[in-house]
């Protein structure tokens, strides 16, 4: 007994030690991915703050006030708000603006597309909602009953997304340009301006040109670069504190903020837009949560990033407090506080750190655009997964080159950190305000806390961020117009696409064919049934799409097996392979008409190869096999249609039907009632060349009746005969008498986006010869 107790304790200690090793490894990796942008902010905060709005005097009240503001801003927003509160609002481990919106969609039923089913709420990652208080239930019912509030919530989420995209344009520009600006201390003032912009542009072009290789190819260098940079700025900060002004720690008192605003008044308030830049990149802690863990991000920030940044800002303030004659922004940047002997090594490290920080925000922009596209809020674009092992490493060519051109335009157009800082500051604070608003709803609807707590949250952090927002917005004409203009452009595109998608879905719902129409056609559907499987692509989760009736009334034949396939996104990050498919039967058995709904989360990878076709076929076969057995995985009754069964993919459903294809000579055999092997093929030619054989490998199924066996055989024969994909090619036009807004959105914006967007990823792998498009005009 004693020996067993000792062994058990040592084993638990070993597991705990291994878990801590994992957490520390994730913390180390997060330094390179999450904190690259935040750690480079000392390059431009003081320079942007003292650009023109305030002047540094000999009393040091200005520099002490700015340091106090920087300290408390870093403490309240990244540390308290994000690390201790917002990180807890994860969507099954995923973070970001759309993760918050996804949580609200599930808990309050305000989904952007009305294709939710009861079965979706039974997904493993679809957390159950507990009882909500009276205030929470009233808020929930108000949201669910008000289309206007739902649109406002969607626009709010889209606004945050658009500002993140704008940040993806501005952050690389200001980070790289500020790092390169260290050259100004190594050459004449009239010469460095002709070197900085070309050098920054060259670095930016190389940065965006390397994106298609994927972050994982060079990611192993990210963490060492950021750690070296943080160690460098913290040591320089400690040196400056002890060498120039050891009493600078007194400026951490909030009293100096009051003295600063009292003395500088309007100039001090306008300078808050520069101080705000110290928290640039804080949103990345939440947005990149899916790649790490809450604990790892908290450890990295509280133990490494936060102390290093505080020491760096204190060191710069200590240096500037004893150099009063440096009145211009030219002499108040980061590099002037670096000892002359190490300026060149620090310049190289700063450029590398700026590149790492820019890489993080670019990758984050790709990720959030993929989320928007999955939830029907962004036109379909080409998404390339650059790593088969690391989740989330994607590359979007169209977005990459668009960001590069916009980034170069900002760099060449502004050519100084002041206007770049004004633009970046407004983008950053807008995203934070959106997060604060959505978090207040999450506190009530998802965490089931009192509405008083949510009001306190939004008043405290909302007031602080509104102060910074007003200071940034007042500089609209001095650069802050850039993120506003970018956001408006992307907002129009995203809302037009979402509105058109919604109108199309509603048209399909209102014009779907009743099942009685199908039953009236008989088992042959009133036409000739030819060998093969006809897969009809539809967005409907119930009912028969109008495209099918349009097809069968104009053509005299259709396939012996009909599958209505719906690829839908659900408001969860991931759907497990074992829960991927919902399969049901439309009409009697002899009709051989099935419905298959493939569900994907907004972070899932859509298979674009033959594996999807194989999984689709096996899921239908598994449904047929287990339809009358008690071992069926799960059944959901749809009041509008048929009973749907939850069936996993062939790779996850190891105990279910498997599909095997081999090149063998024709053979047809059957085994006992408990095991079935179905084989079909074409006769071998004179030379006995092998032909393709398709086999169902069916596990022991006691009591399998003759009808089930015959249906499985017919499915296999249809699969061998070939599959054809029928897609609807819709032309949407606004009805006569529609408003001017609707005509502009549908006839021009949505039509342009539809013609220039890509096909769904699963449709790209379908052979062109097996695809049939049926055109229809939608009058919406």
XYZ file of C-alpha atoms in Angstrom:
780
model
C 0.000 0.000 0.000
C 2.788 2.389 0.908
C 4.695 1.618 -2.254
C 1.586 2.202 -4.341
C 1.022 5.554 -2.661
C 4.566 6.618 -3.387
C 4.270 5.527 -6.992
C 0.986 7.353 -7.417
C 2.349 10.620 -6.006
C 5.451 10.479 -8.186
C 3.295 9.786 -11.232
C 1.017 12.751 -10.498
C 4.061 14.945 -9.981
C 5.442 13.781 -13.320
C 2.144 14.608 -15.089
C 2.035 18.010 -13.396
C 5.665 18.637 -14.359
C 4.913 17.703 -17.967
C 1.884 19.991 -18.047
C 3.944 22.871 -16.721
C 6.560 22.155 -19.367
C 3.831 22.419 -22.000
C 2.526 25.692 -20.561
C 6.009 27.200 -20.421
C 6.724 26.051 -23.989
C 3.508 27.692 -25.163
C 4.420 30.850 -23.253
C 7.775 30.915 -25.010
C 6.154 30.466 -28.428
C 3.510 33.123 -27.711
C 6.222 35.745 -27.255
C 7.045 35.510 -30.953
C 3.505 35.256 -32.299
C 1.376 37.371 -29.965
C 3.626 40.087 -28.566
C 5.706 41.189 -31.532
C 3.489 44.223 -32.187
C 3.041 45.217 -28.536
C 6.753 44.936 -27.769
C 7.795 47.331 -30.571
C 5.559 50.182 -29.352
C 8.442 51.931 -27.461
C 9.847 52.767 -30.896
C 7.221 55.419 -31.570
C 5.092 56.218 -28.473
C 7.104 59.163 -27.108
C 7.899 60.455 -30.574
C 4.206 60.474 -31.548
C 3.134 61.990 -28.217
C 5.560 64.930 -28.351
C 5.199 65.467 -32.110
C 3.436 68.849 -32.007
C 0.694 68.877 -29.414
C 2.883 69.419 -26.329
C 6.448 70.545 -25.666
C 8.918 69.065 -23.211
C 9.840 71.679 -20.580
C 12.514 71.780 -17.873
C 10.022 71.012 -15.095
C 9.581 67.490 -16.520
C 5.855 67.623 -15.750
C 5.092 66.687 -19.355
C 7.402 63.677 -19.520
C 6.355 62.490 -16.047
C 2.692 62.867 -16.982
C 3.152 60.897 -20.203
C 5.007 58.134 -18.322
C 2.204 57.978 -15.754
C -0.393 57.716 -18.517
C 1.616 54.981 -20.265
C 2.013 52.984 -17.047
C -1.649 53.088 -16.066
C -2.863 52.490 -19.633
C -0.687 49.374 -19.875
C -1.931 48.258 -16.459
C -5.637 48.819 -16.975
C -6.167 47.739 -20.597
C -3.787 44.869 -21.478
C -3.228 43.567 -17.940
C -6.589 43.915 -16.170
C -9.062 44.056 -19.054
C -7.554 41.523 -21.461
C -5.435 39.197 -19.297
C -7.819 38.863 -16.359
C -11.259 39.380 -17.970
C -11.507 39.181 -21.765
C -9.322 36.069 -22.139
C -11.948 34.145 -20.164
C -14.573 34.883 -22.870
C -13.180 32.276 -25.241
C -15.313 30.334 -27.690
C -14.117 26.794 -26.956
C -10.540 28.027 -26.862
C -10.844 30.518 -29.734
C -10.707 34.297 -29.343
C -11.243 37.488 -31.306
C -14.111 39.751 -32.284
C -15.993 37.053 -34.164
C -15.537 34.592 -31.301
C -17.499 37.002 -29.086
C -20.119 37.440 -31.808
C -20.312 33.650 -32.203
C -20.932 33.247 -28.462
C -23.754 35.775 -28.602
C -25.240 34.106 -31.702
C -25.512 30.826 -29.818
C -26.781 32.127 -26.507
C -29.242 34.683 -27.865
C -30.128 33.115 -31.252
C -29.127 36.130 -33.304
C -27.210 34.234 -35.976
C -26.254 36.103 -39.138
C -27.864 33.364 -41.286
C -31.178 31.706 -40.321
C -30.022 28.145 -41.021
C -29.630 27.001 -37.413
C -31.050 23.626 -36.402
C -31.806 21.952 -33.106
C -29.128 19.402 -33.978
C -26.467 22.122 -33.986
C -27.090 22.778 -30.288
C -26.112 19.181 -29.537
C -22.585 19.579 -30.900
C -19.816 18.894 -28.413
C -18.470 22.454 -28.648
C -21.927 24.004 -28.427
C -21.973 24.772 -24.711
C -25.294 24.439 -22.942
C -26.886 27.603 -21.668
C -27.746 27.573 -18.011
C -30.570 29.457 -16.383
C -30.344 33.207 -16.869
C -31.535 35.807 -14.422
C -34.552 38.001 -15.000
C -32.461 40.877 -16.378
C -30.530 38.514 -18.634
C -33.656 36.780 -19.927
C -35.315 40.115 -20.698
C -32.201 41.260 -22.568
C -32.108 37.959 -24.469
C -35.763 38.151 -25.496
C -35.320 41.777 -26.550
C -32.391 40.845 -28.799
C -34.212 37.879 -30.313
C -37.348 39.879 -31.085
C -35.681 42.992 -32.492
C -34.254 42.721 -36.038
C -32.871 46.245 -35.623
C -30.789 45.293 -32.573
C -29.562 42.188 -34.389
C -28.416 44.322 -37.327
C -26.684 46.731 -34.936
C -24.909 43.797 -33.289
C -23.801 42.490 -36.701
C -22.606 45.947 -37.810
C -20.694 46.275 -34.534
C -18.922 42.959 -35.145
C -18.210 43.935 -38.767
C -16.844 47.303 -37.617
C -14.395 45.617 -35.278
C -13.390 43.239 -38.065
C -12.855 46.089 -40.538
C -10.698 47.965 -38.040
C -8.586 44.833 -37.539
C -8.055 44.744 -41.310
C -7.129 48.446 -41.175
C -4.700 47.651 -38.378
C -3.180 45.029 -40.670
C -2.392 47.854 -43.101
C -1.140 50.432 -40.592
C 0.825 48.355 -38.075
C 3.427 47.016 -40.547
C 3.875 50.540 -41.937
C 4.457 52.304 -38.606
C 6.484 49.450 -37.054
C 8.917 49.064 -39.942
C 9.165 52.799 -40.607
C 9.853 53.540 -36.912
C 12.514 50.836 -36.768
C 14.215 52.148 -39.916
C 14.052 55.724 -38.583
C 17.078 54.919 -36.426
C 19.129 55.750 -39.498
C 18.416 59.443 -38.845
C 21.021 59.518 -36.083
C 23.709 58.071 -38.355
C 23.527 60.512 -41.254
C 22.741 64.123 -42.025
C 19.156 65.248 -41.428
C 18.672 66.264 -45.055
C 19.841 62.834 -46.272
C 18.094 60.350 -43.991
C 14.621 61.163 -45.330
C 15.717 59.910 -48.762
C 16.841 56.596 -47.247
C 14.110 55.813 -44.709
C 11.146 55.522 -47.081
C 12.893 53.329 -49.743
C 14.370 51.098 -47.027
C 10.992 50.709 -45.311
C 9.279 49.940 -48.629
C 11.862 47.300 -49.548
C 11.426 45.571 -46.167
C 7.623 45.667 -46.497
C 7.698 44.194 -50.018
C 9.963 41.370 -48.821
C 7.703 40.792 -45.806
C 4.548 40.380 -47.893
C 6.370 38.420 -50.615
C 7.401 35.791 -48.051
C 3.854 35.236 -46.748
C 3.085 32.363 -49.114
C 5.815 30.258 -47.476
C 3.828 30.245 -44.229
C 4.710 31.344 -40.731
C 5.906 27.891 -39.695
C 8.899 28.066 -42.068
C 10.491 30.973 -40.195
C 8.437 30.892 -37.010
C 11.198 29.255 -35.000
C 13.076 32.576 -35.167
C 10.177 34.693 -33.907
C 10.382 33.990 -30.174
C 14.198 34.430 -29.914
C 13.978 37.747 -31.793
C 11.221 39.131 -29.544
C 12.929 37.858 -26.379
C 16.199 39.466 -27.473
C 14.355 42.720 -28.198
C 12.541 42.719 -24.838
C 15.775 41.930 -23.013
C 17.511 44.690 -24.947
C 14.964 47.445 -24.229
C 14.610 46.452 -20.562
C 18.396 46.516 -19.988
C 18.673 49.860 -21.789
C 15.808 51.080 -19.603
C 17.514 49.969 -16.382
C 20.762 51.633 -17.509
C 18.996 54.914 -18.277
C 17.108 54.883 -14.975
C 20.211 54.483 -12.817
C 22.458 56.627 -14.996
C 20.180 59.595 -15.666
C 17.315 59.764 -13.150
C 16.834 57.084 -10.440
C 13.795 58.958 -9.074
C 11.778 58.581 -12.250
C 9.692 55.881 -10.510
C 7.815 58.703 -8.768
C 6.096 59.433 -12.086
C 4.132 56.189 -11.754
C 1.800 57.987 -9.350
C -1.564 58.869 -10.990
C -1.170 62.371 -9.523
C 1.179 63.200 -12.406
C -1.609 62.484 -14.898
C -3.684 65.172 -13.224
C -0.773 67.635 -13.263
C -0.111 66.818 -16.908
C -3.675 67.521 -18.043
C -3.917 70.612 -15.823
C -0.820 72.158 -17.373
C -1.173 71.090 -21.006
C -5.006 71.247 -21.239
C -6.173 70.775 -24.838
C -2.680 69.917 -26.118
C -2.366 67.208 -23.464
C -5.749 65.763 -24.352
C -4.808 65.636 -28.055
C -1.503 63.958 -27.185
C -3.423 60.996 -25.733
C -3.641 59.670 -29.292
C 0.130 59.119 -29.177
C 0.048 57.612 -25.666
C -2.605 55.178 -26.875
C -0.038 53.522 -29.146
C 1.559 51.873 -26.104
C -1.243 49.266 -26.149
C -1.068 48.569 -29.889
C -1.217 44.812 -30.283
C -3.115 44.097 -27.057
C -6.031 42.683 -29.040
C -3.651 40.025 -30.403
C -3.608 38.379 -26.973
C -7.289 37.592 -27.404
C -7.331 37.086 -31.181
C -4.502 34.488 -31.101
C -5.926 32.623 -28.113
C -6.767 29.610 -30.271
C -3.089 28.879 -30.926
C -2.107 28.900 -27.258
C -3.775 28.680 -23.847
C -5.041 31.290 -21.431
C -2.422 30.416 -18.832
C 0.497 30.544 -21.282
C -0.525 33.998 -22.565
C -0.998 35.294 -19.010
C 2.420 34.027 -17.904
C 4.205 35.496 -20.929
C 2.615 38.925 -20.487
C 2.773 39.305 -16.695
C 6.272 37.898 -16.202
C 8.101 39.006 -19.360
C 6.330 41.518 -21.609
C 4.727 43.826 -19.042
C 7.877 44.361 -16.863
C 10.068 44.821 -19.941
C 7.781 47.488 -21.422
C 7.480 49.374 -18.124
C 11.280 49.422 -17.720
C 11.711 50.556 -21.340
C 9.277 53.475 -20.978
C 10.750 54.458 -17.594
C 14.253 54.404 -19.089
C 13.255 56.667 -21.987
C 11.549 59.058 -19.562
C 14.640 59.109 -17.329
C 16.856 59.990 -20.284
C 14.504 62.680 -21.625
C 14.078 64.225 -18.146
C 17.739 65.261 -18.145
C 17.916 66.350 -21.799
C 15.593 69.333 -21.922
C 17.109 70.918 -25.018
C 15.874 68.130 -27.266
C 12.745 70.000 -28.234
C 11.874 68.564 -31.617
C 10.344 65.207 -32.446
C 13.545 64.488 -34.392
C 15.470 64.204 -31.115
C 12.828 62.617 -28.877
C 12.523 59.185 -30.500
C 13.597 55.842 -29.113
C 17.088 55.640 -30.549
C 18.325 58.848 -28.930
C 18.062 57.140 -25.519
C 20.147 54.185 -26.702
C 23.873 54.442 -25.829
C 25.793 55.369 -28.951
C 28.069 52.335 -28.828
C 25.194 49.829 -29.300
C 22.901 51.793 -31.618
C 23.668 49.769 -34.744
C 23.032 46.334 -33.109
C 19.861 47.712 -31.527
C 18.770 49.050 -34.948
C 19.123 45.586 -36.493
C 17.233 43.922 -33.630
C 14.492 46.586 -33.833
C 13.979 45.993 -37.570
C 13.743 42.227 -37.007
C 11.282 42.739 -34.131
C 9.178 45.078 -36.295
C 9.035 42.439 -39.028
C 7.932 39.815 -36.477
C 5.244 42.145 -35.116
C 4.019 42.885 -38.627
C 3.923 39.177 -39.433
C 1.650 38.544 -36.459
C -0.928 41.169 -37.453
C -0.898 40.016 -41.106
C -1.545 36.407 -40.049
C -4.289 37.632 -37.711
C -5.907 39.515 -40.603
C -5.934 36.326 -42.712
C -7.527 34.433 -39.831
C -10.332 36.914 -39.163
C -11.189 37.168 -42.875
C -11.500 33.373 -42.981
C -13.883 33.537 -39.997
C -15.996 36.190 -41.709
C -16.103 34.183 -44.935
C -17.177 31.045 -43.057
C -20.090 32.892 -41.444
C -21.250 34.460 -44.720
C -19.926 37.963 -44.025
C -17.098 38.165 -46.578
C -16.854 37.174 -50.274
C -15.230 33.813 -50.846
C -11.478 34.065 -51.410
C -8.746 31.538 -52.058
C -7.465 30.175 -48.744
C -4.195 28.238 -48.772
C -3.205 26.211 -45.706
C 0.552 26.600 -45.482
C 1.021 23.935 -42.815
C -0.573 20.511 -42.501
C 0.427 20.234 -38.825
C -0.054 23.706 -37.352
C -3.687 24.764 -37.192
C -4.511 28.256 -38.362
C -1.494 28.838 -40.601
C -3.212 30.153 -43.739
C -2.394 32.423 -46.655
C -4.890 34.424 -48.722
C -3.195 35.762 -51.891
C -5.789 38.434 -52.775
C -5.767 39.881 -49.259
C -1.969 39.676 -48.991
C -1.290 41.761 -52.104
C -4.085 44.188 -51.248
C -2.559 44.753 -47.805
C 0.890 45.237 -49.364
C -0.300 47.904 -51.814
C -2.223 49.764 -49.101
C 0.733 49.506 -46.716
C 3.132 50.928 -49.299
C 0.651 53.721 -50.091
C 0.474 54.683 -46.396
C 4.265 54.609 -46.011
C 4.964 56.679 -49.124
C 2.032 59.018 -48.559
C 2.674 59.897 -44.897
C 6.468 59.481 -44.537
C 6.367 60.257 -40.800
C 5.332 58.443 -37.631
C 3.003 61.210 -36.457
C 0.271 60.711 -39.068
C 0.836 56.951 -39.138
C 0.417 56.945 -35.353
C -2.807 58.945 -35.587
C -4.211 56.427 -38.060
C -3.068 53.339 -36.136
C -4.325 54.752 -32.841
C -7.887 55.200 -34.102
C -7.967 51.667 -35.527
C -6.660 50.156 -32.279
C -9.027 51.997 -29.935
C -12.068 51.281 -32.121
C -11.409 47.534 -31.936
C -11.048 47.821 -28.154
C -14.334 49.726 -27.871
C -16.114 47.054 -29.924
C -14.642 44.345 -27.682
C -15.844 46.230 -24.584
C -19.399 46.502 -25.960
C -19.577 42.838 -26.955
C -18.028 41.771 -23.637
C -20.744 43.560 -21.686
C -23.328 41.417 -23.490
C -21.254 38.261 -22.955
C -21.133 38.945 -19.201
C -24.943 38.879 -19.025
C -25.955 36.385 -21.731
C -23.069 33.878 -21.598
C -21.636 34.177 -18.089
C -25.085 34.776 -16.558
C -23.854 37.562 -14.311
C -25.952 40.502 -13.188
C -26.579 43.335 -15.607
C -25.165 45.705 -12.963
C -21.737 44.048 -13.340
C -21.909 44.463 -17.128
C -22.816 48.146 -16.731
C -19.855 48.673 -14.380
C -17.557 46.982 -16.913
C -18.680 49.086 -19.857
C -18.688 52.323 -17.815
C -15.165 51.837 -16.450
C -13.349 50.577 -19.532
C -15.695 52.265 -22.012
C -15.083 55.688 -20.446
C -11.315 55.191 -20.506
C -11.337 54.045 -24.128
C -13.818 56.746 -25.156
C -11.339 59.336 -23.847
C -8.610 57.928 -26.075
C -11.081 57.540 -28.956
C -12.013 61.237 -28.792
C -8.338 62.222 -28.777
C -7.712 60.064 -31.849
C -10.820 61.187 -33.693
C -9.932 64.885 -33.306
C -6.948 64.174 -35.566
C -9.169 62.975 -38.380
C -7.596 65.243 -40.987
C -4.058 64.453 -39.778
C -4.051 60.781 -40.724
C -6.893 59.286 -38.674
C -9.119 59.334 -41.765
C -7.240 56.366 -43.221
C -8.711 53.596 -40.997
C -12.149 55.228 -41.295
C -11.937 55.183 -45.101
C -10.625 51.610 -45.178
C -13.314 50.464 -42.764
C -16.075 52.063 -44.805
C -14.864 50.329 -47.961
C -14.597 46.916 -46.330
C -17.854 47.454 -44.423
C -19.742 48.157 -47.654
C -18.282 45.031 -49.268
C -18.978 42.814 -46.266
C -22.484 44.108 -45.601
C -23.425 43.910 -49.295
C -22.241 40.300 -49.442
C -24.052 39.402 -46.227
C -27.251 41.148 -47.332
C -27.206 39.435 -50.738
C -26.505 36.045 -49.143
C -29.392 36.558 -46.721
C -31.774 37.583 -49.519
C -30.771 34.532 -51.562
C -31.333 32.184 -48.637
C -34.734 33.715 -47.866
C -35.734 33.333 -51.537
C -34.744 29.652 -51.413
C -36.755 29.149 -48.227
C -39.875 30.828 -49.594
C -39.683 29.003 -52.916
C -38.752 25.527 -51.762
C -40.859 22.681 -53.102
C -43.189 20.875 -50.654
C -42.507 17.210 -50.025
C -46.004 16.349 -51.224
C -44.876 17.407 -54.700
C -42.085 14.833 -54.558
C -44.396 12.122 -53.217
C -46.798 12.782 -56.063
C -44.117 11.956 -58.630
C -43.771 8.363 -57.487
C -40.636 6.312 -56.929
C -39.253 7.206 -60.373
C -39.896 10.925 -59.762
C -41.877 10.951 -63.007
C -38.716 10.596 -65.099
C -36.191 7.988 -66.200
C -33.706 7.050 -63.434
C -30.225 6.493 -64.844
C -27.265 4.844 -63.069
C -25.143 7.029 -60.810
C -25.452 9.480 -57.933
C -26.728 13.006 -58.445
C -25.507 15.398 -55.744
C -27.514 18.644 -55.683
C -25.751 21.522 -53.976
C -28.152 23.596 -51.866
C -28.082 25.954 -48.901
C -31.397 24.715 -47.524
C -31.340 22.540 -44.397
C -34.929 21.385 -44.952
C -37.302 21.049 -47.886
C -36.546 20.561 -51.572
C -34.831 23.427 -53.416
C -36.539 25.036 -56.370
C -33.547 24.182 -58.525
C -34.487 20.483 -58.397
C -38.026 21.045 -59.686
C -36.563 23.411 -62.294
C -34.261 20.609 -63.418
C -36.685 17.660 -63.517
C -39.390 19.653 -65.318
C -36.988 20.514 -68.134
C -34.989 17.273 -68.473
C -36.473 13.775 -68.825
C -33.916 11.843 -66.725
C -32.155 11.902 -63.387
C -29.843 9.662 -61.378
C -30.971 6.584 -59.500
C -29.658 8.032 -56.223
C -30.341 11.679 -55.350
C -28.464 13.498 -52.568
C -29.325 17.025 -51.446
C -26.023 18.298 -50.061
C -25.831 21.341 -47.782
C -22.452 22.685 -46.654
C -23.180 24.932 -43.689
C -21.149 26.864 -41.137
C -22.180 26.698 -37.510
C -21.296 29.283 -34.832
C -18.601 27.175 -33.164
C -14.861 27.094 -33.915
C -14.671 23.393 -34.738
C -16.952 20.459 -35.498
C -15.471 17.062 -34.740
C -15.245 14.497 -37.580
C -17.578 12.216 -35.624
C -20.275 14.922 -35.750
C -19.617 16.196 -39.254
C -22.676 14.894 -41.129
C -26.402 14.999 -40.565
C -28.035 12.433 -42.850
C -31.723 11.860 -43.476
C -34.104 10.312 -45.964
C -36.609 12.265 -48.089
C -39.653 10.253 -49.007
C -40.024 6.434 -48.897
C -37.064 4.082 -49.083
C -37.600 3.131 -52.707
C -37.187 6.761 -53.805
C -33.456 6.652 -52.934
C -33.463 10.369 -52.087
C -31.265 11.512 -49.190
C -30.346 14.747 -47.482
C -26.817 15.251 -46.190
C -25.759 18.317 -44.178
C -22.012 18.742 -43.688
C -21.296 21.059 -40.758
C -18.111 23.073 -40.342
C -16.953 25.491 -37.687
C -15.546 28.878 -38.639
C -11.995 27.627 -37.979
C -12.399 24.257 -39.709
C -10.561 23.302 -42.865
C -12.886 22.328 -45.729
C -11.527 19.312 -47.513
C -10.863 20.061 -51.158
C -9.940 16.595 -52.361
C -11.603 13.243 -52.952
C -11.724 12.579 -49.211
C -14.855 14.716 -48.944
C -16.610 12.653 -51.634
C -15.588 9.466 -49.849
C -16.819 10.736 -46.481
C -20.108 11.858 -48.014
C -20.723 8.465 -49.594
C -19.794 6.515 -46.461
C -21.978 8.691 -44.245
C -25.026 7.862 -46.383
C -24.146 4.160 -46.335
C -23.704 4.247 -42.563
C -27.095 5.921 -42.205
C -28.688 3.167 -44.296
C -27.000 0.436 -42.248
C -27.876 1.831 -38.848
C -31.264 3.318 -39.708
C -33.261 0.564 -37.994
C -30.710 -0.307 -35.318
C -30.557 0.924 -31.766
C -26.836 1.622 -32.221
C -27.474 4.725 -34.320
C -25.209 7.559 -33.208
C -27.946 10.159 -32.717
C -31.289 11.103 -34.191
C -32.801 14.555 -34.417
C -36.380 15.116 -35.500
C -36.782 18.064 -37.817
C -40.396 19.271 -37.697
C -40.103 20.739 -41.201
C -38.624 17.668 -42.807
C -37.313 14.213 -42.083
C -35.494 12.642 -39.119
C -31.769 13.363 -39.325
C -29.051 11.046 -38.035
C -25.637 12.225 -36.825
C -22.968 10.307 -38.728
C -19.222 10.782 -38.555
C -16.670 10.718 -41.349
C -15.161 7.473 -42.557
C -11.883 8.261 -40.802
C -13.513 8.915 -37.417
C -16.216 6.238 -37.585
C -13.843 3.300 -37.256
C -16.631 0.923 -36.240
C -18.881 1.913 -39.142
C -18.840 1.392 -42.875
C -15.508 1.872 -44.625
C -14.930 2.337 -48.337
C -12.162 0.518 -50.139
C -11.177 0.996 -53.769
C -8.735 -1.341 -55.477
C -7.657 -2.306 -58.984
C -8.742 -5.954 -59.193
C -10.443 -8.401 -61.522
C -14.263 -8.376 -61.396
C -15.637 -10.294 -58.444
C -19.013 -10.467 -56.751
C -19.516 -12.184 -53.452
C -21.355 -11.948 -50.193
C -20.715 -13.208 -46.727
C -22.831 -14.049 -43.742
C -25.582 -11.916 -42.293
C -23.190 -10.383 -39.743
C -20.688 -9.116 -42.286
C -21.167 -7.809 -45.796
C -18.755 -7.154 -48.654
C -20.203 -5.561 -51.777
C -18.116 -5.515 -54.911
C -18.820 -4.166 -58.358
C -16.844 -3.383 -61.447
C -16.614 -3.674 -65.189
C -15.667 -6.841 -66.961
C -12.002 -7.280 -67.564
C -10.819 -6.780 -71.098
C -9.048 -9.370 -73.227
C -5.677 -8.626 -71.614
C -7.140 -9.112 -68.156
C -6.184 -5.592 -67.118
C -7.379 -4.763 -63.613
C -10.396 -2.529 -63.196
C -11.542 -0.299 -60.351
C -13.376 -2.114 -57.576
C -15.403 -0.447 -54.825
C -16.007 -2.299 -51.596
C -18.124 -1.581 -48.561
C -16.443 -2.979 -45.477
C -19.378 -3.389 -43.095
C -18.889 -4.367 -39.426
C -20.940 -7.015 -37.710
C -24.568 -5.980 -37.985
C -26.882 -8.628 -36.530
C -30.291 -8.633 -38.027
C -29.466 -6.741 -41.225
C -32.490 -7.284 -43.413
C -32.624 -7.966 -47.121
C -33.875 -4.460 -48.001
C -30.906 -2.850 -46.270
C -28.515 -5.174 -48.061
C -30.134 -4.372 -51.410
C -30.023 -0.633 -50.741
C -26.326 -0.765 -49.831
C -25.619 -2.721 -52.995
C -27.530 -0.201 -55.078
C -25.594 2.633 -53.434
C -22.311 0.944 -54.214
C -23.309 0.340 -57.837
C -24.377 3.966 -58.190
C -21.061 5.096 -56.714
C -19.177 2.968 -59.213
C -21.276 4.385 -62.065
C -20.128 7.874 -61.094
C -21.202 10.972 -59.248
C -22.485 14.188 -60.809
C -22.687 17.509 -58.963
C -25.554 19.825 -59.842
C -25.029 23.415 -58.743
C -27.350 26.345 -58.976
C -26.040 29.386 -60.796
C -28.204 32.187 -59.471
C -28.623 35.618 -60.984
C -30.094 37.918 -58.376
C -32.116 40.980 -59.332
C -34.115 43.323 -57.146
C -37.857 43.277 -57.766
C -39.562 46.145 -59.504
C -40.574 48.757 -57.007
C -37.673 47.968 -54.658
C -35.920 50.809 -52.892
C -32.890 52.469 -54.463
C -30.688 51.070 -51.676
C -31.800 47.501 -52.411
C -31.259 47.941 -56.155
C -27.740 49.289 -55.629
C -26.790 46.518 -53.217
C -28.303 43.584 -55.137
C -27.968 44.625 -58.791
C -24.498 46.127 -58.552
C -22.524 45.455 -55.351
C -23.559 41.854 -54.685
C -23.606 40.944 -58.382
C -20.077 42.310 -58.822
C -18.803 40.443 -55.750
C -20.512 37.197 -56.783
C -18.993 37.297 -60.281
C -15.504 37.979 -58.906
C -15.500 35.711 -55.862
C -14.327 32.119 -55.868
C -16.353 28.953 -55.772
C -16.704 27.199 -52.400
C -13.581 25.252 -51.510
C -15.312 21.884 -51.684
C -16.493 22.639 -55.257
C -12.980 23.267 -56.561
C -12.030 19.584 -56.422
C -15.033 18.395 -58.431
C -14.010 17.372 -61.959
C -15.301 19.845 -64.480
C -16.820 17.054 -66.560
C -18.919 15.904 -63.556
C -20.375 19.342 -62.825
C -23.667 20.653 -64.136
C -24.810 24.200 -63.468
C -28.511 25.056 -63.540
C -29.129 28.761 -63.994
C -31.975 30.551 -62.234
C -32.963 34.196 -61.877
C -33.808 35.239 -58.316
C -36.226 38.150 -58.024
C -35.697 39.298 -54.432
